mmCIF file of C-alpha atoms in Angstrom:
data_model
loop_
_atom_site.group_PDB
_atom_site.id
_atom_site.type_symbol
_atom_site.label_atom_id
_atom_site.label_comp_id
_atom_site.label_asym_id
_atom_site.label_seq_id
_atom_site.Cartn_x
_atom_site.Cartn_y
_atom_site.Cartn_z
ATOM 1 C CA UNK A 1 0.000 0.000 0.000
ATOM 2 C CA UNK A 2 1.485 3.319 -1.092
ATOM 3 C CA UNK A 3 0.983 6.367 1.146
ATOM 4 C CA UNK A 4 1.955 8.794 -1.581
ATOM 5 C CA UNK A 5 4.964 10.115 0.377
ATOM 6 C CA UNK A 6 2.883 12.725 2.232
ATOM 7 C CA UNK A 7 3.302 11.243 5.717
ATOM 8 C CA UNK A 8 3.888 13.536 8.665
ATOM 9 C CA UNK A 9 4.185 12.990 12.392
ATOM 10 C CA UNK A 10 1.759 14.899 14.531
ATOM 11 C CA UNK A 11 0.529 14.897 18.118
ATOM 12 C CA UNK A 12 -3.144 13.921 18.223
ATOM 13 C CA UNK A 13 -5.547 13.469 21.108
ATOM 14 C CA UNK A 14 -8.128 10.715 20.748
ATOM 15 C CA UNK A 15 -11.341 10.620 22.772
ATOM 16 C CA UNK A 16 -13.104 7.243 23.097
ATOM 17 C CA UNK A 17 -16.656 7.147 24.454
ATOM 18 C CA UNK A 18 -18.826 4.053 24.778
ATOM 19 C CA UNK A 19 -22.224 3.278 26.257
ATOM 20 C CA UNK A 20 -22.099 1.515 29.626
ATOM 21 C CA UNK A 21 -24.295 -1.585 29.740
ATOM 22 C CA UNK A 22 -25.183 -1.507 26.063
ATOM 23 C CA UNK A 23 -25.791 -5.262 25.962
ATOM 24 C CA UNK A 24 -28.275 -5.180 28.846
ATOM 25 C CA UNK A 25 -29.947 -2.133 27.294
ATOM 26 C CA UNK A 26 -30.279 -4.026 24.010
ATOM 27 C CA UNK A 27 -31.745 -7.026 25.849
ATOM 28 C CA UNK A 28 -34.298 -4.858 27.667
ATOM 29 C CA UNK A 29 -35.560 -2.805 24.713
ATOM 30 C CA UNK A 30 -36.616 -3.678 21.199
ATOM 31 C CA UNK A 31 -33.972 -2.934 18.541
ATOM 32 C CA UNK A 32 -35.823 0.112 17.168
ATOM 33 C CA UNK A 33 -35.970 1.674 20.661
ATOM 34 C CA UNK A 34 -32.254 1.081 21.212
ATOM 35 C CA UNK A 35 -31.372 2.624 17.866
ATOM 36 C CA UNK A 36 -33.589 5.700 18.407
ATOM 37 C CA UNK A 37 -32.255 6.191 21.934
ATOM 38 C CA UNK A 38 -28.579 5.859 20.987
ATOM 39 C CA UNK A 39 -28.985 7.916 17.788
ATOM 40 C CA UNK A 40 -30.681 10.734 19.715
ATOM 41 C CA UNK A 41 -27.979 10.756 22.385
ATOM 42 C CA UNK A 42 -25.112 10.475 19.895
ATOM 43 C CA UNK A 43 -26.447 13.383 17.856
ATOM 44 C CA UNK A 44 -26.004 15.586 20.948
ATOM 45 C CA UNK A 45 -22.618 14.080 21.847
ATOM 46 C CA UNK A 46 -21.267 14.577 18.315
ATOM 47 C CA UNK A 47 -22.313 18.235 18.583
ATOM 48 C CA UNK A 48 -20.235 18.475 21.796
ATOM 49 C CA UNK A 49 -17.190 17.110 19.948
ATOM 50 C CA UNK A 50 -17.607 19.509 17.054
ATOM 51 C CA UNK A 51 -18.270 22.532 19.261
ATOM 52 C CA UNK A 52 -14.887 21.966 20.944
ATOM 53 C CA UNK A 53 -12.987 21.722 17.657
ATOM 54 C CA UNK A 54 -12.795 17.940 17.373
ATOM 55 C CA UNK A 55 -13.911 15.694 14.555
ATOM 56 C CA UNK A 56 -15.743 12.403 14.882
ATOM 57 C CA UNK A 57 -13.591 9.749 13.256
ATOM 58 C CA UNK A 58 -15.981 6.828 13.780
ATOM 59 C CA UNK A 59 -19.332 5.902 15.265
ATOM 60 C CA UNK A 60 -19.164 2.231 16.229
ATOM 61 C CA UNK A 61 -22.583 1.008 17.330
ATOM 62 C CA UNK A 62 -22.324 2.029 20.981
ATOM 63 C CA UNK A 63 -19.103 4.049 20.707
ATOM 64 C CA UNK A 64 -17.643 7.309 19.439
ATOM 65 C CA UNK A 65 -14.035 7.922 18.430
ATOM 66 C CA UNK A 66 -13.147 11.602 18.119
ATOM 67 C CA UNK A 67 -9.873 13.255 17.112
ATOM 68 C CA UNK A 68 -8.365 16.517 18.293
ATOM 69 C CA UNK A 69 -5.307 17.689 16.381
ATOM 70 C CA UNK A 70 -6.079 16.100 13.024
ATOM 71 C CA UNK A 71 -6.604 17.307 10.432
ATOM 72 C CA UNK A 72 -6.257 20.728 12.124
ATOM 73 C CA UNK A 73 -3.973 21.107 15.145
ATOM 74 C CA UNK A 74 -4.438 23.550 18.009
ATOM 75 C CA UNK A 75 -2.055 24.196 20.889
ATOM 76 C CA UNK A 76 -4.721 23.066 23.351
ATOM 77 C CA UNK A 77 -6.059 19.921 21.656
ATOM 78 C CA UNK A 78 -5.684 17.785 24.796
ATOM 79 C CA UNK A 79 -7.544 20.408 26.848
ATOM 80 C CA UNK A 80 -10.261 20.563 24.183
ATOM 81 C CA UNK A 81 -10.693 16.792 24.423
ATOM 82 C CA UNK A 82 -11.000 16.914 28.216
ATOM 83 C CA UNK A 83 -13.510 19.772 28.042
ATOM 84 C CA UNK A 84 -15.423 17.747 25.461
ATOM 85 C CA UNK A 85 -15.526 14.734 27.772
ATOM 86 C CA UNK A 86 -16.922 16.860 30.597
ATOM 87 C CA UNK A 87 -19.472 18.418 28.232
ATOM 88 C CA UNK A 88 -20.504 14.970 26.984
ATOM 89 C CA UNK A 89 -21.153 13.769 30.540
ATOM 90 C CA UNK A 90 -23.257 16.885 31.239
ATOM 91 C CA UNK A 91 -25.135 16.488 27.964
ATOM 92 C CA UNK A 92 -25.919 12.861 28.698
ATOM 93 C CA UNK A 93 -27.065 13.794 32.216
ATOM 94 C CA UNK A 94 -29.589 16.224 30.724
ATOM 95 C CA UNK A 95 -30.578 13.584 28.173
ATOM 96 C CA UNK A 96 -31.279 11.107 31.014
ATOM 97 C CA UNK A 97 -33.427 13.738 32.756
ATOM 98 C CA UNK A 98 -35.527 14.000 29.588
ATOM 99 C CA UNK A 99 -35.651 10.193 29.151
ATOM 100 C CA UNK A 100 -36.027 8.961 32.767
ATOM 101 C CA UNK A 101 -36.922 5.391 31.810
ATOM 102 C CA UNK A 102 -33.524 4.895 30.149
ATOM 103 C CA UNK A 103 -30.416 4.937 32.326
ATOM 104 C CA UNK A 104 -28.004 5.684 29.478
ATOM 105 C CA UNK A 105 -24.408 6.265 30.637
ATOM 106 C CA UNK A 106 -21.056 6.529 28.867
ATOM 107 C CA UNK A 107 -17.426 5.870 29.718
ATOM 108 C CA UNK A 108 -14.838 8.193 28.256
ATOM 109 C CA UNK A 109 -11.121 7.637 27.753
ATOM 110 C CA UNK A 110 -8.665 10.181 26.366
ATOM 111 C CA UNK A 111 -5.131 9.592 25.113
ATOM 112 C CA UNK A 112 -2.573 11.900 23.507
ATOM 113 C CA UNK A 113 0.387 10.748 21.483
ATOM 114 C CA UNK A 114 2.364 11.021 18.303
ATOM 115 C CA UNK A 115 0.790 9.497 15.190
ATOM 116 C CA UNK A 116 1.782 9.157 11.563
ATOM 117 C CA UNK A 117 -0.693 10.983 9.319
ATOM 118 C CA UNK A 118 -0.858 10.457 5.573
ATOM 119 C CA UNK A 119 -3.087 9.678 2.654
ATOM 120 C CA UNK A 120 -3.428 6.017 1.806
ATOM 121 C CA UNK A 121 -3.427 5.278 -1.911
ATOM 122 C CA UNK A 122 -4.752 1.823 -2.875
#
């Protein structure tokens, strides 16, 4: 696989968020309810990521992977990710208040490190 020679090293902060107890939630509700609930919550959580200057790299069923520092770097990318995590917890708390029958919770992990960024050419 050719990367086209445009590889650069860059410091990136990655935020991982996943729903706590997703399996039990899926067992308790019908699939359409689970999808509507998670989609509604994730729409708000993605807005938190974007409002802090991050980009959502992937939505994985019950998880979100967001990047801070790629493709655009800021001096405070790690701080932005932490502020995003706090905002996401607050957002989900308000969401639970509006949906009291569903005890939706998320875990969030944040890691910063050097990555190799480039365009993959097939």
